[in-house]
Every structure is written in C-alpha cells, then in structure tokens.
PDB file of C-alpha atoms in Angstrom:
ATOM      1  CA  MET A 167      13.670 -41.428  -1.750  1.00  0.00           C
ATOM      2  CA  ARG A 168      13.545 -42.461  -5.241  1.00  0.00           C
ATOM      3  CA  ALA A 169      11.528 -42.262  -7.813  1.00  0.00           C
ATOM      4  CA  ILE A 170      10.761 -44.938 -11.021  1.00  0.00           C
ATOM      5  CA  GLU A 171      10.184 -43.514 -14.303  1.00  0.00           C
ATOM      6  CA  PHE A 172       8.803 -46.069 -16.877  1.00  0.00           C
ATOM      7  CA  THR A 173      10.149 -45.194 -20.362  1.00  0.00           C
ATOM      8  CA  GLU A 174       8.405 -47.332 -23.300  1.00  0.00           C
ATOM      9  CA  THR A 175      11.313 -49.074 -25.723  1.00  0.00           C
ATOM     10  CA  LYS A 176      10.567 -50.801 -29.368  1.00  0.00           C
ATOM     11  CA  CYS A 177      11.073 -54.818 -28.938  1.00  0.00           C
ATOM     12  CA  PRO A 178      13.346 -56.333 -31.852  1.00  0.00           C
ATOM     13  CA  ARG A 179      10.631 -58.767 -33.841  1.00  0.00           C
ATOM     14  CA  THR A 180      13.186 -61.477 -33.576  1.00  0.00           C
ATOM     15  CA  ARG A 181      13.500 -60.844 -29.651  1.00  0.00           C
ATOM     16  CA  ALA A 182      10.467 -60.289 -28.552  1.00  0.00           C
ATOM     17  CA  LYS A 183      10.509 -63.123 -26.432  1.00  0.00           C
ATOM     18  CA  GLU A 184      13.340 -61.816 -24.650  1.00  0.00           C
ATOM     19  CA  CYS A 185      12.731 -58.244 -24.769  1.00  0.00           C
ATOM     20  CA  SER A 186      10.941 -56.538 -22.033  1.00  0.00           C
ATOM     21  CA  CYS A 187       8.813 -53.924 -23.915  1.00  0.00           C
ATOM     22  CA  SER A 188       9.172 -51.141 -20.582  1.00  0.00           C
ATOM     23  CA  LYS A 189      12.918 -50.218 -19.004  1.00  0.00           C
ATOM     24  CA  VAL A 190      13.077 -49.325 -15.632  1.00  0.00           C
ATOM     25  CA  LYS A 191      15.243 -45.933 -14.758  1.00  0.00           C
ATOM     26  CA  SER A 192      16.042 -45.016 -11.345  1.00  0.00           C
ATOM     27  CA  ILE A 193      16.008 -41.526 -10.700  1.00  0.00           C
ATOM     28  CA  THR A 194      17.553 -39.978  -7.588  1.00  0.00           C
ATOM     29  CA  GLU A 195      16.070 -37.175  -5.868  1.00  0.00           C
ATOM     30  CA  ALA A 196      18.408 -34.686  -6.432  1.00  0.00           C
ATOM     31  CA  GLU A 197      17.703 -35.415 -10.606  1.00  0.00           C
ATOM     32  CA  GLN A 198      14.084 -34.750  -9.926  1.00  0.00           C
ATOM     33  CA  THR A 199      12.034 -31.691 -10.599  1.00  0.00           C
ATOM     34  CA  THR A 200      10.254 -29.785  -7.717  1.00  0.00           C
ATOM     35  CA  VAL A 201       7.222 -28.920  -7.911  1.00  0.00           C
ATOM     36  CA  ALA A 202       4.880 -26.048  -5.967  1.00  0.00           C
ATOM     37  CA  GLN A 203       1.190 -24.883  -6.258  1.00  0.00           C
ATOM     38  CA  CYS A 204      -0.624 -21.763  -5.209  1.00  0.00           C
ATOM     39  CA  MET A 205      -4.075 -21.205  -4.994  1.00  0.00           C
ATOM     40  CA  LEU A 206      -4.895 -18.166  -5.048  1.00  0.00           C
ATOM     41  CA  GLU A 207      -7.875 -17.553  -2.425  1.00  0.00           C
ATOM     42  CA  HIS A 208      -9.080 -15.160  -0.280  1.00  0.00           C
ATOM     43  CA  SER A 209     -11.396 -13.322  -2.300  1.00  0.00           C
ATOM     44  CA  ASP A 210     -15.110 -13.916  -3.375  1.00  0.00           C
ATOM     45  CA  THR A 211     -14.325 -13.061  -7.483  1.00  0.00           C
ATOM     46  CA  VAL A 212     -11.025 -13.683  -7.967  1.00  0.00           C
ATOM     47  CA  LYS A 213      -9.434 -17.391  -8.027  1.00  0.00           C
ATOM     48  CA  GLY A 214      -6.771 -18.890  -9.358  1.00  0.00           C
ATOM     49  CA  THR A 215      -4.240 -22.012  -9.441  1.00  0.00           C
ATOM     50  CA  ILE A 216      -0.641 -21.715  -9.919  1.00  0.00           C
ATOM     51  CA  LEU A 217       2.127 -24.478 -10.178  1.00  0.00           C
ATOM     52  CA  LEU A 218       5.479 -24.064  -9.825  1.00  0.00           C
ATOM     53  CA  MET A 219       9.040 -26.207 -11.330  1.00  0.00           C
ATOM     54  CA  GLN A 220      11.984 -26.318 -11.357  1.00  0.00           C
ATOM     55  CA  ALA A 221      15.175 -29.173 -12.186  1.00  0.00           C
ATOM     56  CA  PRO A 222      18.281 -28.418 -10.248  1.00  0.00           C
ATOM     57  CA  GLY A 223      20.451 -25.669 -12.090  1.00  0.00           C
ATOM     58  CA  THR A 224      17.529 -24.070 -14.059  1.00  0.00           C
ATOM     59  CA  PRO A 225      14.780 -21.738 -13.657  1.00  0.00           C
ATOM     60  CA  THR A 226      11.841 -21.928 -12.437  1.00  0.00           C
ATOM     61  CA  LEU A 227       8.321 -22.347 -14.219  1.00  0.00           C
ATOM     62  CA  ILE A 228       5.917 -20.980 -12.561  1.00  0.00           C
ATOM     63  CA  ARG A 229       2.897 -21.770 -14.963  1.00  0.00           C
ATOM     64  CA  GLY A 230      -1.386 -20.816 -14.012  1.00  0.00           C
ATOM     65  CA  THR A 231      -4.981 -19.720 -14.455  1.00  0.00           C
ATOM     66  CA  ILE A 232      -6.045 -16.663 -12.717  1.00  0.00           C
ATOM     67  CA  THR A 233     -10.087 -15.660 -13.445  1.00  0.00           C
ATOM     68  CA  GLY A 234     -12.037 -12.740 -11.967  1.00  0.00           C
ATOM     69  CA  LEU A 235      -9.907 -10.128 -13.334  1.00  0.00           C
ATOM     70  CA  GLU A 236     -10.411  -6.810 -15.147  1.00  0.00           C
ATOM     71  CA  PRO A 237      -9.411  -6.952 -18.216  1.00  0.00           C
ATOM     72  CA  GLY A 238      -6.042  -4.914 -18.734  1.00  0.00           C
ATOM     73  CA  LEU A 239      -2.730  -5.930 -16.740  1.00  0.00           C
ATOM     74  CA  HIS A 240      -2.518  -6.563 -13.028  1.00  0.00           C
ATOM     75  CA  GLY A 241       1.144  -7.119 -10.746  1.00  0.00           C
ATOM     76  CA  PHE A 242       1.517 -10.474  -9.970  1.00  0.00           C
ATOM     77  CA  HIS A 243       4.447 -10.792  -6.683  1.00  0.00           C
ATOM     78  CA  ILE A 244       6.318 -13.668  -4.556  1.00  0.00           C
ATOM     79  CA  HIS A 245       5.785 -12.029  -1.206  1.00  0.00           C
ATOM     80  CA  GLU A 246       7.003 -11.840   1.742  1.00  0.00           C
ATOM     81  CA  PHE A 247       5.838 -14.172   3.723  1.00  0.00           C
ATOM     82  CA  GLY A 248       3.057 -17.196   3.662  1.00  0.00           C
ATOM     83  CA  ASP A 249       0.844 -15.668   6.571  1.00  0.00           C
ATOM     84  CA  MET A 250      -2.649 -15.772   6.058  1.00  0.00           C
ATOM     85  CA  SER A 251      -3.821 -14.976   9.223  1.00  0.00           C
ATOM     86  CA  GLU A 252      -5.039 -11.128   8.398  1.00  0.00           C
ATOM     87  CA  GLY A 253      -5.823 -12.076   4.039  1.00  0.00           C
ATOM     88  CA  CYS A 254      -3.483 -11.449   1.726  1.00  0.00           C
ATOM     89  CA  LYS A 255      -2.578  -8.068   3.995  1.00  0.00           C
ATOM     90  CA  SER A 256      -0.414 -10.187   6.188  1.00  0.00           C
ATOM     91  CA  MET A 257       1.615 -11.577   3.581  1.00  0.00           C
ATOM     92  CA  GLY A 258       4.099  -8.481   4.206  1.00  0.00           C
ATOM     93  CA  GLY A 259       5.843  -6.964   1.030  1.00  0.00           C
ATOM     94  CA  HIS A 260       7.636  -8.458  -1.640  1.00  0.00           C
ATOM     95  CA  TYR A 261      10.389 -11.112  -1.707  1.00  0.00           C
ATOM     96  CA  ASN A 262      13.752  -9.039  -1.455  1.00  0.00           C
ATOM     97  CA  PRO A 263      16.270 -11.250   0.008  1.00  0.00           C
ATOM     98  CA  ASP A 264      19.092  -8.324  -1.914  1.00  0.00           C
ATOM     99  CA  GLY A 265      17.869  -5.103  -0.629  1.00  0.00           C
ATOM    100  CA  VAL A 266      17.018  -3.342  -3.497  1.00  0.00           C
ATOM    101  CA  ASP A 267      14.443  -1.777  -5.486  1.00  0.00           C
ATOM    102  CA  HIS A 268      11.060  -2.548  -6.877  1.00  0.00           C
ATOM    103  CA  GLY A 269      12.116  -3.116 -10.488  1.00  0.00           C
ATOM    104  CA  ASP A 270      11.262  -5.744 -13.214  1.00  0.00           C
ATOM    105  CA  ILE A 271      11.419  -9.654 -13.332  1.00  0.00           C
ATOM    106  CA  GLU A 272      15.306  -9.241 -14.544  1.00  0.00           C
ATOM    107  CA  LYS A 273      16.088  -6.950 -11.288  1.00  0.00           C
ATOM    108  CA  GLY A 274      14.070  -6.017  -9.454  1.00  0.00           C
ATOM    109  CA  HIS A 275      13.054  -7.966  -5.927  1.00  0.00           C
ATOM    110  CA  VAL A 276      13.456 -11.550  -6.254  1.00  0.00           C
ATOM    111  CA  GLY A 277       9.842 -11.051  -5.780  1.00  0.00           C
ATOM    112  CA  ASP A 278       9.193  -9.021  -8.881  1.00  0.00           C
ATOM    113  CA  LEU A 279       7.125 -11.103 -11.471  1.00  0.00           C
ATOM    114  CA  GLY A 280       6.297  -8.311 -13.609  1.00  0.00           C
ATOM    115  CA  ASN A 281       2.072  -8.701 -14.942  1.00  0.00           C
ATOM    116  CA  VAL A 282      -0.108 -10.912 -15.891  1.00  0.00           C
ATOM    117  CA  LEU A 283      -2.757  -9.804 -18.728  1.00  0.00           C
ATOM    118  CA  ALA A 284      -6.397 -10.829 -18.207  1.00  0.00           C
ATOM    119  CA  ASP A 285      -8.400 -10.952 -21.351  1.00  0.00           C
ATOM    120  CA  GLU A 286     -12.249  -9.670 -22.168  1.00  0.00           C
ATOM    121  CA  SER A 287     -13.666 -12.214 -19.588  1.00  0.00           C
ATOM    122  CA  GLY A 288     -11.250 -11.448 -17.102  1.00  0.00           C
ATOM    123  CA  VAL A 289      -9.128 -14.287 -17.511  1.00  0.00           C
ATOM    124  CA  ALA A 290      -5.069 -14.350 -17.030  1.00  0.00           C
ATOM    125  CA  GLU A 291      -3.495 -16.969 -18.564  1.00  0.00           C
ATOM    126  CA  PHE A 292       0.400 -17.293 -18.223  1.00  0.00           C
ATOM    127  CA  SER A 293       4.126 -18.886 -18.492  1.00  0.00           C
ATOM    128  CA  ILE A 294       6.646 -17.165 -16.718  1.00  0.00           C
ATOM    129  CA  THR A 295      10.702 -17.975 -16.949  1.00  0.00           C
ATOM    130  CA  ALA A 296      12.092 -16.740 -13.727  1.00  0.00           C
ATOM    131  CA  LYS A 297      15.459 -17.237 -13.439  1.00  0.00           C
ATOM    132  CA  ARG A 298      15.870 -15.706 -10.205  1.00  0.00           C
ATOM    133  CA  VAL A 299      13.042 -17.533  -8.315  1.00  0.00           C
ATOM    134  CA  ASP A 300      14.138 -20.608  -6.532  1.00  0.00           C
ATOM    135  CA  LEU A 301      12.668 -23.679  -5.664  1.00  0.00           C
ATOM    136  CA  LEU A 302      15.322 -25.222  -3.981  1.00  0.00           C
ATOM    137  CA  GLY A 303      17.883 -23.897  -1.464  1.00  0.00           C
ATOM    138  CA  GLU A 304      18.173 -21.383   0.909  1.00  0.00           C
ATOM    139  CA  ARG A 305      16.047 -18.743  -1.226  1.00  0.00           C
ATOM    140  CA  SER A 306      13.342 -21.061  -2.115  1.00  0.00           C
ATOM    141  CA  VAL A 307      10.759 -19.565  -2.154  1.00  0.00           C
ATOM    142  CA  ILE A 308       8.208 -22.360  -1.108  1.00  0.00           C
ATOM    143  CA  GLY A 309       6.250 -21.196   1.955  1.00  0.00           C
ATOM    144  CA  ARG A 310       5.613 -17.945   0.938  1.00  0.00           C
ATOM    145  CA  GLY A 311       3.388 -15.977  -0.526  1.00  0.00           C
ATOM    146  CA  LEU A 312       2.010 -14.638  -4.408  1.00  0.00           C
ATOM    147  CA  VAL A 313      -0.306 -12.119  -5.018  1.00  0.00           C
ATOM    148  CA  ILE A 314      -2.349 -11.037  -7.720  1.00  0.00           C
ATOM    149  CA  HIS A 315      -2.679  -6.863  -7.220  1.00  0.00           C
ATOM    150  CA  GLU A 316      -5.216  -5.000  -8.805  1.00  0.00           C
ATOM    151  CA  ASP A 317      -3.505  -2.425 -10.615  1.00  0.00           C
ATOM    152  CA  GLU A 318      -0.522  -3.154 -13.898  1.00  0.00           C
ATOM    153  CA  ASP A 319       3.245  -3.275 -12.000  1.00  0.00           C
ATOM    154  CA  ASP A 320       4.509   0.158 -13.318  1.00  0.00           C
ATOM    155  CA  LEU A 321       7.911  -1.656 -12.875  1.00  0.00           C
ATOM    156  CA  GLY A 322       9.929   1.067 -10.917  1.00  0.00           C
ATOM    157  CA  LYS A 323       9.632   3.534 -13.351  1.00  0.00           C
ATOM    158  CA  GLY A 324       6.571   5.732 -12.098  1.00  0.00           C
ATOM    159  CA  GLY A 325       8.878   8.602 -10.737  1.00  0.00           C
ATOM    160  CA  ASP A 326       8.251   8.149  -7.025  1.00  0.00           C
ATOM    161  CA  ALA A 327       8.693   5.684  -3.600  1.00  0.00           C
ATOM    162  CA  GLU A 328       6.298   3.814  -4.221  1.00  0.00           C
ATOM    163  CA  SER A 329       7.090   3.231  -7.700  1.00  0.00           C
ATOM    164  CA  LEU A 330      10.513   2.064  -6.264  1.00  0.00           C
ATOM    165  CA  LYS A 331       8.465  -0.346  -3.726  1.00  0.00           C
ATOM    166  CA  THR A 332       5.491  -2.121  -5.270  1.00  0.00           C
ATOM    167  CA  GLY A 333       5.411  -0.723  -8.528  1.00  0.00           C
ATOM    168  CA  ASN A 334       2.227   1.726  -7.963  1.00  0.00           C
ATOM    169  CA  ALA A 335      -0.024  -2.158  -8.446  1.00  0.00           C
ATOM    170  CA  GLY A 336      -2.507  -1.646  -5.981  1.00  0.00           C
ATOM    171  CA  GLU A 337      -5.214  -3.235  -3.980  1.00  0.00           C
ATOM    172  CA  ARG A 338      -4.293  -6.991  -3.439  1.00  0.00           C
ATOM    173  CA  LEU A 339      -6.827  -8.851  -4.438  1.00  0.00           C
ATOM    174  CA  ALA A 340      -6.343 -12.678  -3.863  1.00  0.00           C
ATOM    175  CA  CYS A 341      -3.021 -14.615  -2.495  1.00  0.00           C
ATOM    176  CA  GLY A 342      -2.118 -17.931  -1.647  1.00  0.00           C
ATOM    177  CA  VAL A 343       0.918 -19.985   0.034  1.00  0.00           C
ATOM    178  CA  ILE A 344       3.338 -21.463  -2.164  1.00  0.00           C
ATOM    179  CA  VAL A 345       4.146 -24.975  -1.540  1.00  0.00           C
ATOM    180  CA  THR A 346       5.254 -28.443  -2.165  1.00  0.00           C
ATOM    181  CA  ARG A 347       3.782 -31.138  -3.903  1.00  0.00           C
ATOM    182  CA  ALA A 348       5.163 -34.733  -3.691  1.00  0.00           C
ATOM    183  CA  GLU A 349       5.194 -36.447  -6.951  1.00  0.00           C
ATOM    184  CA  GLU A 350       3.077 -39.513  -5.843  1.00  0.00           C
ATOM    185  CA  ILE A 351      -0.136 -36.199  -6.204  1.00  0.00           C
ATOM    186  CA  LYS A 352      -0.697 -37.045  -9.393  1.00  0.00           C
ATOM    187  CA  GLU A 353      -0.551 -41.048  -9.712  1.00  0.00           C
ATOM    188  CA  ALA A 354      -4.020 -42.458 -10.945  1.00  0.00           C
ATOM    189  CA  HIS A 355      -3.833 -45.224  -8.390  1.00  0.00           C
ATOM    190  CA  GLY A 356      -3.339 -42.933  -5.344  1.00  0.00           C
ATOM    191  CA  GLY A 357      -0.674 -41.665  -3.536  1.00  0.00           C
ATOM    192  CA  GLU A 358      -0.977 -40.814  -0.041  1.00  0.00           C
ATOM    193  CA  HIS A 359       1.458 -37.351  -0.207  1.00  0.00           C
ATOM    194  CA  SER A 360      -0.586 -33.905   0.531  1.00  0.00           C
ATOM    195  CA  THR A 361       0.340 -30.325   0.962  1.00  0.00           C
ATOM    196  CA  THR A 362      -1.349 -30.319   4.117  1.00  0.00           C
ATOM    197  CA  GLY A 363       1.158 -32.138   5.670  1.00  0.00           C
ATOM    198  CA  ARG A 364      -0.914 -35.018   6.335  1.00  0.00           C
ATOM    199  CA  SER A 365      -1.361 -38.624   4.774  1.00  0.00           C
ATOM    200  CA  MET A 366      -4.608 -39.194   2.760  1.00  0.00           C
ATOM    201  CA  THR A 367      -7.676 -41.046   4.864  1.00  0.00           C
ATOM    202  CA  LYS A 368      -9.241 -43.507   2.277  1.00  0.00           C
ATOM    203  CA  SER A 369     -12.279 -41.431   2.427  1.00  0.00           C
ATOM    204  CA  GLU A 370      -9.933 -38.423   1.557  1.00  0.00           C
ATOM    205  CA  LYS A 371      -8.746 -40.906  -1.202  1.00  0.00           C
ATOM    206  CA  GLY A 372     -11.813 -41.448  -2.788  1.00  0.00           C
ATOM    207  CA  LYS A 373     -13.437 -37.857  -2.478  1.00  0.00           C
ATOM    208  CA  ARG A 374     -10.539 -37.534  -4.568  1.00  0.00           C
ATOM    209  CA  GLU A 375     -10.776 -39.574  -7.724  1.00  0.00           C
ATOM    210  CA  LYS A 376     -14.356 -38.455  -7.991  1.00  0.00           C
ATOM    211  CA  ILE A 377     -13.163 -34.925  -8.327  1.00  0.00           C
ATOM    212  CA  VAL A 378     -10.263 -35.629 -10.780  1.00  0.00           C
ATOM    213  CA  LYS A 379     -13.424 -37.729 -12.600  1.00  0.00           C
ATOM    214  CA  GLY A 380     -15.412 -34.715 -13.318  1.00  0.00           C
ATOM    215  CA  MET A 381     -12.576 -32.894 -13.676  1.00  0.00           C
ATOM    216  CA  LYS A 382     -11.216 -34.967 -16.743  1.00  0.00           C
ATOM    217  CA  LYS A 383     -14.675 -34.289 -18.852  1.00  0.00           C
ATOM    218  CA  ASP A 384     -12.875 -31.489 -19.437  1.00  0.00           C
ATOM    219  CA  LYS A 385      -9.418 -32.728 -19.920  1.00  0.00           C
ATOM    220  CA  ALA A 386      -9.045 -31.087 -23.371  1.00  0.00           C
ATOM    221  CA  GLY A 387      -9.350 -27.622 -21.373  1.00  0.00           C
ATOM    222  CA  PHE A 388      -6.898 -28.754 -18.936  1.00  0.00           C
ATOM    223  CA  LYS A 389      -4.485 -30.273 -21.513  1.00  0.00           C
ATOM    224  CA  LYS A 390      -4.703 -26.650 -23.240  1.00  0.00           C
ATOM    225  CA  ARG A 391      -4.131 -24.548 -20.008  1.00  0.00           C
ATOM    226  CA  TYR A 392      -1.308 -27.007 -18.473  1.00  0.00           C
ATOM    227  CA  GLY A 393       0.078 -29.086 -21.294  1.00  0.00           C
ATOM    228  CA  LYS A 394       1.617 -31.985 -20.316  1.00  0.00           C
ATOM    229  CA  ASP A 395       1.304 -30.778 -16.563  1.00  0.00           C
ATOM    230  CA  ALA A 396      -2.451 -30.786 -16.573  1.00  0.00           C
ATOM    231  CA  GLU A 397      -3.276 -34.379 -15.411  1.00  0.00           C
ATOM    232  CA  ALA A 398      -0.607 -32.917 -11.851  1.00  0.00           C
ATOM    233  CA  VAL A 399      -2.821 -29.758 -11.904  1.00  0.00           C
ATOM    234  CA  MET A 400      -6.078 -31.728 -11.581  1.00  0.00           C
ATOM    235  CA  TYR A 401      -5.045 -33.967  -8.456  1.00  0.00           C
ATOM    236  CA  ALA A 402      -2.876 -31.272  -6.991  1.00  0.00           C
ATOM    237  CA  THR A 403      -6.271 -28.989  -7.257  1.00  0.00           C
ATOM    238  CA  ALA A 404      -8.798 -32.339  -6.166  1.00  0.00           C
ATOM    239  CA  THR A 405      -6.475 -33.106  -3.613  1.00  0.00           C
ATOM    240  CA  LYS A 406      -6.524 -29.830  -1.566  1.00  0.00           C
ATOM    241  CA  GLN A 407     -10.325 -29.350  -2.241  1.00  0.00           C
ATOM    242  CA  ALA A 408     -10.687 -33.268  -1.067  1.00  0.00           C
ATOM    243  CA  MET A 409      -8.379 -32.330   2.510  1.00  0.00           C
ATOM    244  CA  LYS A 410     -11.043 -29.745   3.448  1.00  0.00           C
TER     245      LYS A 410
END
C-alpha cells in the first residue's frame, strides 16, 4: 500500500505554463505515521475520544478529551486485554510486558500513563508523549484496552501492595479498545476503510458525511482540542457512529 501526499509549491512567473503548482511525493508504508483511536464507553456519564499516533522511531503521542468526570486527577492506563465482554472489568490488569511494579510513565508498567486532570466542568483535555508505548512491532498496544479510573493514580508511591499494582486508582469508570484507523478515513471524498474490519456501504458513507457536516458546525472547537488532527478525529468518530 502506498499513500500519496500533495505538497504545494510556488510557480515562478516566468515558467507558469511549464510549472506544475503541486508536486506529488510517494510515501512508502514504512514512512507513514500509524494512527489509532479509542472511544471510551460503558458508562452513562463518562465518554471520551482518544487519538494515538506514532511515526517510526518516535514516541507515541496520545491526545484526547474525556467528559463527565469529577473535577480533579484520574488514573489513565492501557490495560492488557481489549475484551469488553464484561465491560471494563474484563480488560485485565495494566499492560506490563516487562513484569515490573506499577509506577509513573517513565519507569512503571508500559501501560501506566499517569493521570489526566478534569476541570471544574468535568472535562479532561490532554496530550501525552509516551516513550515506551508502541503502535508498531511485537509490543504494539493496538487491540488492547484504555481505561479511565475514578481516583488519582498515586504512581506507586502509596506505600502498600495495591499501590504497586494499580496505583490505588479506584474503579474503572469507562473504557474502550485501541483500534487502527485507515488513513483514508479522514479524506473528505470518502475512503472505504473503517475500524470495524469491513468496508462501508454506500448508505453508511452518506450517513457519515451528514454526521461530519454537523460536526463541522463546531469546527473551531475541534481545532482547539485536536489541532491539525481535528479532521481525522471528526471522520474517525463519524465512521464509528455511521457503522453502528
């Protein structure tokens, strides 16, 4: 699979007829950024949209918004399984391929992402650079779970056994499975790939465009939350809703 990237170039006035105003650069799959997403669910009040991105040889960037939280800090972790058969409790413990004690994002479990801070309205907006989290290779977290917890994670400093296991972060409020998102999903003229493992029907693609059209009424809000990734988040979210 190859993707096409269009980059704008300026045409010299003296060669306007001969010069193409765009050049096409072919990018191999190895050079592309891997993008995944997670929709936090299984809660009547807590919801979230998380985007994960990694280019080869770089840390994983995790950006998202979670709503419906109590103000304050909440533990946030990648869990071992992407199993939601029994809600969040079937996702197992923190992802810990190295068999170490719970801690902070630098030296604890690979799945230890620390805390996210909810403001007075219960909204947590965050950007996390996770050096030990991979979307590529044998230790990829794609297919595993993401969980937001009721309490603050003590980062393994609580002085008891549970602190070294879970950070005393409390109940699992909401969770979701980390899934890949095909690059075509963000193209306005309609890629057919989805996070469900099947192609979209014509009806679903039409429904997705209507959902995105509605989202674009708050384009400034999406841009504020996700920056250059705003459109990708719109299409990833709309695709999931359209294919329910």
